Tab-separated table of C-alpha atoms in Angstrom:
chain	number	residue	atom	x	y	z
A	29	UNK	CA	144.501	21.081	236.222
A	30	UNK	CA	143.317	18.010	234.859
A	31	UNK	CA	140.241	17.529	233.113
A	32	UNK	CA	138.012	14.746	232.541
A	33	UNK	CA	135.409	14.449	230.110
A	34	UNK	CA	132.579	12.021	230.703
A	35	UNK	CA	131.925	9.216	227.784
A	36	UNK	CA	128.244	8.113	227.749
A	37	UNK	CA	127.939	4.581	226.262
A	38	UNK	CA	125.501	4.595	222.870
A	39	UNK	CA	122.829	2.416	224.178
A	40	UNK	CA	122.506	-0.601	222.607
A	41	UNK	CA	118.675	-1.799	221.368
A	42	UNK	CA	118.286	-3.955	224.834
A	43	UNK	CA	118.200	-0.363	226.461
A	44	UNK	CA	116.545	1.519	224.173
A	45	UNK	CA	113.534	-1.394	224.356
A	46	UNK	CA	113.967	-0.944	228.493
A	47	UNK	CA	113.427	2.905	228.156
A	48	UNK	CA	110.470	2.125	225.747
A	49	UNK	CA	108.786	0.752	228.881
A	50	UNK	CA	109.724	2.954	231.323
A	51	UNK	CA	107.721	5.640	229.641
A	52	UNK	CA	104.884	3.546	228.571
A	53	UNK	CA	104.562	2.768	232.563
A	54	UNK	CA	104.757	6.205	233.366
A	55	UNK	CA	102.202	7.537	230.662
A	56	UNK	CA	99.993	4.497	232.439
A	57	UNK	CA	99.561	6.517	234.920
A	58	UNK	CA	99.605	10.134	233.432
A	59	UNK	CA	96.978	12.617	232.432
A	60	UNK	CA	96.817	13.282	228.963
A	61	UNK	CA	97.764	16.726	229.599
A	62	UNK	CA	100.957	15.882	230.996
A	63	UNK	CA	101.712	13.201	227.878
A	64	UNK	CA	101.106	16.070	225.622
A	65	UNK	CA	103.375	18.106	227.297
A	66	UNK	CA	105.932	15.703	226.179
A	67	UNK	CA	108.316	16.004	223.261
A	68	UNK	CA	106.158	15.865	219.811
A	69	UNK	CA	108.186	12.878	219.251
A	70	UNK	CA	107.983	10.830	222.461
A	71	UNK	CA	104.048	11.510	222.727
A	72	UNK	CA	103.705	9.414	219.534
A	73	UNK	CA	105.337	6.746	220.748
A	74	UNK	CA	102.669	6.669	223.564
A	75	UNK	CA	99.780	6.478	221.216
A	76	UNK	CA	97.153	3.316	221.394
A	77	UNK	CA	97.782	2.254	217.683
A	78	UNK	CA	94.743	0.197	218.244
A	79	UNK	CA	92.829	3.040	218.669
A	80	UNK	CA	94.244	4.461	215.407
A	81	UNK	CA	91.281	4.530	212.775
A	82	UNK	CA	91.833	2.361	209.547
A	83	UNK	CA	91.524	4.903	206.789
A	84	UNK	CA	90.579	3.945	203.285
A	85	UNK	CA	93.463	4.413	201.065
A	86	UNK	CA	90.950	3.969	197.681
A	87	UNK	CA	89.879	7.189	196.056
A	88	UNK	CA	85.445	6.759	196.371
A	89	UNK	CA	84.805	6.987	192.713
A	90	UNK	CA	80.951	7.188	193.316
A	91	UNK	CA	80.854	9.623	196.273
A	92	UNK	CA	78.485	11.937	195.450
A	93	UNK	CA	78.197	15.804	197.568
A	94	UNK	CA	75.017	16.714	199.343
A	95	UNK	CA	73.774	20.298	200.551
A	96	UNK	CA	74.432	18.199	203.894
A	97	UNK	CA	77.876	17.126	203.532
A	98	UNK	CA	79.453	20.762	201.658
A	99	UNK	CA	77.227	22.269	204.829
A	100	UNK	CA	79.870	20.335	206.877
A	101	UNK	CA	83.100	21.420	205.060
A	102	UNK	CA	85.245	23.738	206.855
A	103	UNK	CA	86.174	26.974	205.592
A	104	UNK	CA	88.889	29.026	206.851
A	105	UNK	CA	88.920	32.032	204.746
A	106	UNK	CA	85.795	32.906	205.851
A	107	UNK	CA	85.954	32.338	209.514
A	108	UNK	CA	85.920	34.955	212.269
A	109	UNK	CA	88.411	38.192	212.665
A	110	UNK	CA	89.962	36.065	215.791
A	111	UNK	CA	91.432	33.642	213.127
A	112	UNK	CA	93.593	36.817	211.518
A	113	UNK	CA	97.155	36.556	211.599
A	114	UNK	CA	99.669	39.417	211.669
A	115	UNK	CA	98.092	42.958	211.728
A	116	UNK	CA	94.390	43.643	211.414
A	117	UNK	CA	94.723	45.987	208.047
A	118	UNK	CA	92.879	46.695	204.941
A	119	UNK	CA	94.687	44.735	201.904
A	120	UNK	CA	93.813	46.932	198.754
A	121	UNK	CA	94.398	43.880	196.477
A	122	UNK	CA	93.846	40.420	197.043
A	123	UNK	CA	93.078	37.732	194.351
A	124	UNK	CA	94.645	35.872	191.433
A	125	UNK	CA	97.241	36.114	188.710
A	126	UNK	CA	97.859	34.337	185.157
A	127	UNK	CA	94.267	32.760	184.818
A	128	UNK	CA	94.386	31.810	181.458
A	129	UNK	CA	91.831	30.813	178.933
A	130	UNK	CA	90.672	31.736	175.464
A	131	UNK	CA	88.685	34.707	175.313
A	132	UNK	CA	87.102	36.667	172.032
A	133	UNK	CA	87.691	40.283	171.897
A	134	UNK	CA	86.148	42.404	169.139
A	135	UNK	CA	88.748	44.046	166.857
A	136	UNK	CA	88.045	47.303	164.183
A	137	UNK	CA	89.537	45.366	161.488
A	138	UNK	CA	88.868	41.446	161.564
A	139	UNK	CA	85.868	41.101	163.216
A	140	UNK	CA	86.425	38.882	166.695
A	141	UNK	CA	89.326	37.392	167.484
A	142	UNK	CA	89.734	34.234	170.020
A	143	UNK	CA	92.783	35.060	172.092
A	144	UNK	CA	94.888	33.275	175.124
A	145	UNK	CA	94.139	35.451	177.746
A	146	UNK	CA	95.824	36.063	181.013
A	147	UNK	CA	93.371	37.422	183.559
A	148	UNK	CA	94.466	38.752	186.702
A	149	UNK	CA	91.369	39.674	189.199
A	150	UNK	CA	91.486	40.700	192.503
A	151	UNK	CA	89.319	42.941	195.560
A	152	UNK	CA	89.278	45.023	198.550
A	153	UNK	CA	89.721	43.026	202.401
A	154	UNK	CA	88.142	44.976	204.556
A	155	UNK	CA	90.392	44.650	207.701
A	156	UNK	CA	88.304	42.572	210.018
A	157	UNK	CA	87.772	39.783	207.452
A	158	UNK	CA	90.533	36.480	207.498
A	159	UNK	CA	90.229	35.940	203.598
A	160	UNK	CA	88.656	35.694	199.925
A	161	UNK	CA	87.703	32.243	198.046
A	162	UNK	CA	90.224	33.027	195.138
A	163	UNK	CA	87.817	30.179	193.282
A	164	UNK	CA	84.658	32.889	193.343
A	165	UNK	CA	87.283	35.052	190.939
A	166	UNK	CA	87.511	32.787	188.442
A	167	UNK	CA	83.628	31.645	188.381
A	168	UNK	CA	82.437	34.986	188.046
A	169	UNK	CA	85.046	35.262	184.927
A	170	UNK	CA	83.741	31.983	183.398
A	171	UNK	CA	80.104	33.428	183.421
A	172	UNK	CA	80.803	35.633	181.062
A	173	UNK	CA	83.659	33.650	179.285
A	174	UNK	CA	82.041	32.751	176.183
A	175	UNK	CA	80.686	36.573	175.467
A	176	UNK	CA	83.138	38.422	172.969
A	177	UNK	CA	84.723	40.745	175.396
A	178	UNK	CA	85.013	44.548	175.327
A	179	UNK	CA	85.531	47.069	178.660
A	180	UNK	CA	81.474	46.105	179.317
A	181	UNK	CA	81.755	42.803	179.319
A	182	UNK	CA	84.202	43.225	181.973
A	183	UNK	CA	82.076	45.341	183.841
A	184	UNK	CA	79.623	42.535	184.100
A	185	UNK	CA	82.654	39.972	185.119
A	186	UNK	CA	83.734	42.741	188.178
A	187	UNK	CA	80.305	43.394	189.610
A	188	UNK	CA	79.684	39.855	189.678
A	189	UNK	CA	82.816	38.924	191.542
A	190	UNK	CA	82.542	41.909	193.956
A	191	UNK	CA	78.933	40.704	195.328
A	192	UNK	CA	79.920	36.953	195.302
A	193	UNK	CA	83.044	38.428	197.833
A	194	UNK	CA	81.632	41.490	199.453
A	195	UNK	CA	83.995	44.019	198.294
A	196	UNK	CA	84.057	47.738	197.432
A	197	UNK	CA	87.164	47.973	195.590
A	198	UNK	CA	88.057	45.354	192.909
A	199	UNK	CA	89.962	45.106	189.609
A	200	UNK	CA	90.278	42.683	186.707
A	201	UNK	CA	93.296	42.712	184.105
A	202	UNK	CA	93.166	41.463	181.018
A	203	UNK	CA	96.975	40.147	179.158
A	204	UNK	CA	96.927	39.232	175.686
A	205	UNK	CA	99.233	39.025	172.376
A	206	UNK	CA	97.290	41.071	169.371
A	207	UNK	CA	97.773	39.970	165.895
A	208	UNK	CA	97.807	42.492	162.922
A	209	UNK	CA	98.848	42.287	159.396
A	210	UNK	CA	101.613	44.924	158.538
A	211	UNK	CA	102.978	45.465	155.188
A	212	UNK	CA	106.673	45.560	154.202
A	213	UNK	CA	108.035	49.214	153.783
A	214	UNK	CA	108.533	48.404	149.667
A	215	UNK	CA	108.473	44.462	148.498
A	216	UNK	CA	104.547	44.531	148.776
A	217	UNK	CA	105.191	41.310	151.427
A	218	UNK	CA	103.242	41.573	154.717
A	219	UNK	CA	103.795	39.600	157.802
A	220	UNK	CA	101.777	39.420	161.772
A	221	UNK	CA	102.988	41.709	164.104
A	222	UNK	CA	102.013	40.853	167.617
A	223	UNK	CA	101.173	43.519	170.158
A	224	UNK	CA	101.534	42.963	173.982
A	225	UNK	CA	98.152	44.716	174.881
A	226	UNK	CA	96.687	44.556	178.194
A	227	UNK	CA	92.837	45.713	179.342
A	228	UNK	CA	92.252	46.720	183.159
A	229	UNK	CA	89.247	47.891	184.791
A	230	UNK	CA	89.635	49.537	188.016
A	231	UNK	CA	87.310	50.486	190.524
A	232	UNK	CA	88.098	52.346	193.933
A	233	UNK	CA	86.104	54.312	195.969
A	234	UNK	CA	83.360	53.769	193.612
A	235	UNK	CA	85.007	55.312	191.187
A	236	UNK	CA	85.781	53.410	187.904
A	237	UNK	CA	88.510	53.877	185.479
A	238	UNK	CA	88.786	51.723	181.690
A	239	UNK	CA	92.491	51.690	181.106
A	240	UNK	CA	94.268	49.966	177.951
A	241	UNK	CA	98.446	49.106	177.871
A	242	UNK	CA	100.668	48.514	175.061
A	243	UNK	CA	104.246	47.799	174.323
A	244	UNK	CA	105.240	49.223	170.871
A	245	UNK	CA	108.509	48.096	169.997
A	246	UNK	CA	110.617	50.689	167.334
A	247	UNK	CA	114.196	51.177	166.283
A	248	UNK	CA	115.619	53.982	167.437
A	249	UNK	CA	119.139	56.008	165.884
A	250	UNK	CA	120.780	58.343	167.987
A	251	UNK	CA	120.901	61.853	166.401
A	252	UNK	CA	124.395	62.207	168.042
A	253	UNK	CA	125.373	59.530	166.702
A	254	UNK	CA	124.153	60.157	162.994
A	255	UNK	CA	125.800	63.510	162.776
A	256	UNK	CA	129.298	62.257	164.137
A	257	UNK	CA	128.752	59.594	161.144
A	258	UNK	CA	127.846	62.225	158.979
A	259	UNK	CA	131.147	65.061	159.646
A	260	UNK	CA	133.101	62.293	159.703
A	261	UNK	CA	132.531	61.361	156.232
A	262	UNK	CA	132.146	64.830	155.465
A	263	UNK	CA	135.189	66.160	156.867
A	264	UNK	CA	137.826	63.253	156.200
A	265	UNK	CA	136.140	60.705	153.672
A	266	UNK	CA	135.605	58.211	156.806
A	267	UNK	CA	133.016	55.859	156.195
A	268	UNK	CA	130.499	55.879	159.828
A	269	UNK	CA	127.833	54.546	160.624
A	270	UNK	CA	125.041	55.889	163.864
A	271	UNK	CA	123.975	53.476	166.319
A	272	UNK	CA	120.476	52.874	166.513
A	273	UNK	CA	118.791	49.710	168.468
A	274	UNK	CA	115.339	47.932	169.673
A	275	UNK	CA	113.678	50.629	171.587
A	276	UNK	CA	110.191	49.517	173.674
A	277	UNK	CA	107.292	51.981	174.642
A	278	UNK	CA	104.699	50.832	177.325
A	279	UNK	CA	101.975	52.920	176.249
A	280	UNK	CA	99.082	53.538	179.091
A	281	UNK	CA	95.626	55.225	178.613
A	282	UNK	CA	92.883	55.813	180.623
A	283	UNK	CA	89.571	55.947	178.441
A	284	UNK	CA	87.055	58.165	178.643
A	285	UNK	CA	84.071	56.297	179.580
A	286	UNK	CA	81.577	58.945	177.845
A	287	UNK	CA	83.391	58.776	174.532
A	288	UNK	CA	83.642	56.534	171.269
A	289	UNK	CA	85.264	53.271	171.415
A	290	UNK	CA	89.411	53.143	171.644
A	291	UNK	CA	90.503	50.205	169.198
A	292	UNK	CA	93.631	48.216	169.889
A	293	UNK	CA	94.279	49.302	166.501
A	294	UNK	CA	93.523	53.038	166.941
A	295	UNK	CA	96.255	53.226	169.445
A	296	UNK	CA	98.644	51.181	167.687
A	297	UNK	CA	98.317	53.857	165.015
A	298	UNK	CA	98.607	56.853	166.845
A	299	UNK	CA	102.034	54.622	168.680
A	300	UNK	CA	102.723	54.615	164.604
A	301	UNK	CA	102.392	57.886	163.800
A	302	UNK	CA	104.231	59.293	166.298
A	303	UNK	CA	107.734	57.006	165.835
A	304	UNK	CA	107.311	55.171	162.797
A	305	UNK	CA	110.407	53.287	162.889
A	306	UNK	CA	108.547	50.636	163.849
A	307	UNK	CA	110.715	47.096	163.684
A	308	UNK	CA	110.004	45.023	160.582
A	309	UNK	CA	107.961	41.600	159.757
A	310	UNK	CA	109.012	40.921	156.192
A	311	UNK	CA	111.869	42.568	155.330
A	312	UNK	CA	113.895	41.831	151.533
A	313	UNK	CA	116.908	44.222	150.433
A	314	UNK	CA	114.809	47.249	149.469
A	315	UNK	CA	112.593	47.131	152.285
A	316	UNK	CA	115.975	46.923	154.465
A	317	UNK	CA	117.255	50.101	152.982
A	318	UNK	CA	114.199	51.617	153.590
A	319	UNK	CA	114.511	51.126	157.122
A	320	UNK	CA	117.551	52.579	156.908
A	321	UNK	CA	116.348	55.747	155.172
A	322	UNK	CA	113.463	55.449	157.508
A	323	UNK	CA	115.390	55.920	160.530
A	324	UNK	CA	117.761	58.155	159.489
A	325	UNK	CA	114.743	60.364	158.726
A	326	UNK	CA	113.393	60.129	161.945
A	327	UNK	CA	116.695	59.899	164.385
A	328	UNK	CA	114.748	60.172	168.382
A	329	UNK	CA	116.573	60.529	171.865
A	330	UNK	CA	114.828	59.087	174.529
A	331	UNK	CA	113.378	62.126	175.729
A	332	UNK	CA	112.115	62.637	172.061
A	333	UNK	CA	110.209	59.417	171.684
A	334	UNK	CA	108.258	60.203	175.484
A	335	UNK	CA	107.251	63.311	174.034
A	336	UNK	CA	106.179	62.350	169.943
A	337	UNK	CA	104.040	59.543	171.648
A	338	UNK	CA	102.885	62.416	174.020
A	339	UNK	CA	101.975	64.850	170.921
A	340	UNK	CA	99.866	62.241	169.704
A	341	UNK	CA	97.860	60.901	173.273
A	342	UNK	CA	96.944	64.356	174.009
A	343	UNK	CA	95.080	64.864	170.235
A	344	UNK	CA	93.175	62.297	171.138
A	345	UNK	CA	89.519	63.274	172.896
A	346	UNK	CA	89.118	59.665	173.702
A	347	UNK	CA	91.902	59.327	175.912
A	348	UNK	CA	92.405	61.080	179.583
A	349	UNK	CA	95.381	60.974	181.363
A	350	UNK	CA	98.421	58.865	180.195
A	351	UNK	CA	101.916	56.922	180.943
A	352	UNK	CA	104.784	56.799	178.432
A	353	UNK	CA	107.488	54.502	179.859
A	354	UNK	CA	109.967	54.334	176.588
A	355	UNK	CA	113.629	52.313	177.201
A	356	UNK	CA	116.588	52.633	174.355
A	357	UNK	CA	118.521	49.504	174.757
A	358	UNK	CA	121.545	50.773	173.823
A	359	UNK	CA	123.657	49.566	170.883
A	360	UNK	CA	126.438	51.785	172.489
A	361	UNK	CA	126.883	51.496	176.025
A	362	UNK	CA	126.456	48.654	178.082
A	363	UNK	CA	123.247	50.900	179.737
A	364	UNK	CA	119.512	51.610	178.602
A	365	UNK	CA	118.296	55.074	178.147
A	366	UNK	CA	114.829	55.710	179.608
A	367	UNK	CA	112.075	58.207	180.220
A	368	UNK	CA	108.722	58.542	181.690
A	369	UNK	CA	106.219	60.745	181.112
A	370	UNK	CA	102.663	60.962	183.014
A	371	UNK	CA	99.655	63.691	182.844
A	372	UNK	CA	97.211	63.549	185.016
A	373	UNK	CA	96.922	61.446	188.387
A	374	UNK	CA	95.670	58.243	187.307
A	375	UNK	CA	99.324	57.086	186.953
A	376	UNK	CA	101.270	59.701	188.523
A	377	UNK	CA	103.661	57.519	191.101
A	378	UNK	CA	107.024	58.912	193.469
A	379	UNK	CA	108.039	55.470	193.745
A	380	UNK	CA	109.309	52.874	190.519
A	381	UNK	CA	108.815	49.145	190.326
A	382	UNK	CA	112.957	48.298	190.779
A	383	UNK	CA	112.276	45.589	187.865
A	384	UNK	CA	109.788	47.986	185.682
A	385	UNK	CA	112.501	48.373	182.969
A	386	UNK	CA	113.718	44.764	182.842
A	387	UNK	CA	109.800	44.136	181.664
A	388	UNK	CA	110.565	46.321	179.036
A	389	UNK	CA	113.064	44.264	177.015
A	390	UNK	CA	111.448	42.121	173.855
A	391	UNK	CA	112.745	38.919	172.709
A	392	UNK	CA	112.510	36.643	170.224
């Protein structure tokens, strides 16, 4: 069986004009419904371009806004429930991320400090309401923006912002780098470390919680490792040495509200106290070997570091529950070793963030 296939001619522009005004005599006589029922792209070509309005393409330096004109303005996050898309649901969290500005925070040590801040803030939508003005977020932050901040100022900053958007549940976060001078382990030099500290207040269900994070970064030697090194150069004159590597500890608190203030620096301390193979800011040759004795003093698993910090959270009266998430980025295998320890609810969790460690690692 033979079969033909049909070749349609491209038209050429005398036909193309021709079909131009066959549909321009047929819209003459069409409703506009049935024009709009057209293809997007054909019902343009039937529009009066006469009866197109001649926008100004100059930006009006001088316009000025009325009470009249904003009364005018549309605004779609606050419509009606009918304009909700997708499922009509609570949303525990809705808001903004990495607002940034400089913001003073008292410190136990140097008086106040200006800082670059990242704030994230967000509320409670209640499930038959479309949306939040994320703008409100930031202008109830900026009210209290030039006040030295401290766990009440940010009280202040989250009641304002829930009244301005109607919400019972809300929470601000506070993400900042924290300077302190640390001294050398024996050269007498000092040098700025710089903490990763972050402030959150969180209320739900009226309930508030003041909760402070830090990421203390330490060495850490395997103990495994350090008595291998040590039989081996007992036993057959082998020189060895342990692995040890850049270990990080996200450190989580939740203050008591009822007792005495928590310094950055207090908990930096007790992060100290409990590993103090803390990485170095100045280092010359004798403070180097003293790392090395340092460390080989204090040789930590994993499991060992989640439970020193541990010892030392739990002496504290000003602290409540607690997080330890510690990560040993191995020097040895091509793996981390981690552990997390939590008591109490407030961060108690089945489920872990797939990229929590990656957050973890420290670079230069």
């Amino acid at each position: 069986m033979n079969v033909i296939a049909a070749v349609t001619a491209v038209p050429d522009r005398d036909a193309a004009v021709a079909a131009l005004d066959t549909l321009r005599a047929w819209a003459a006589d069409a409703s506009q419904t049935e024009i709009d029922a057209l293809d997007p792209s054909l019902a343009r070509l039937l529009k009066n371009v006469d009866d197109y309005p001649d926008f100004s393409r100059v930006y009006p330096e001088d316009f000025a806004v009325g009470d009249n004109y904003k009364a005018t303005l549309p605004d779609l996050q606050n419509g009606p429930s009918s304009l909700i898309r997708g499922a009509m649901q609570q949303i525990q969290h809705v808001g903004i991320s990495n607002f940034r500005l400089p913001v003073q925070f008292h410190t136990r040590d140097n008086g106040d400090l200006t800082l670059e801040t990242s704030v994230t803030g967000s509320v409670s939508l209640e499930a038959d309401k479309k949306g939040i003005n994320m703008s409100r977020i930031m202008r109830s932050f900026y009210k209290h923006g030039d006040a030295t901040f401290s766990f009440e100022v940010m009280e202040a900053a989250l009641d304002d912002y829930k009244a301005d958007l109607e919400s019972y549940d809300a929470r601000i976060q506070m993400r900042f780098s924290f300077p302190m001078k640390i001294q050398s382990l024996r050269s007498g030099l000092s040098g700025y470390q710089y903490y990763d500290i972050a402030l959150e207040l969180v209320e739900m269900g009226g309930v508030r919680k003041k909760i402070m994070h830090l990421d203390y970064v330490y060495s850490s030697t395997c103990p495994c490792s350090l008595e291998l090194s040590e039989h081996a150069r007992a036993t057959r004159g082998q020189l060895a040495t342990p692995h040890s590597q850049r270990s990080v500890a996200r450190i989580s608190v939740d203050v008591n509200y009822d007792a005495d203030c928590l310094w950055f620096e207090d908990l930096i301390e007790a992060a100290r106290r409990a590993v103090p193979t803390e990485t170095q800011v100045m280092v010359k040759r004798e403070d180097e070997q003293a790392f090395a004795e340092l460390n080989a003093a204090n040789p930590i698993f994993v499991e060992d570091a989640a439970r020193l910090f541990c010892e030392q959270l739990q002496a504290d009266p000003r602290i409540g529950d607690f997080r330890v998430i510690a990560s040993h980025q191995e020097s040895l295998h091509s793996h981390d070793a981690i552990s997390i320890l939590t008591e109490g609810d407030t961060f108690a969790a089945q489920s872990i963030d797939p990229k929590l460690f990656s957050t973890l690692f420290h670079v230069g």
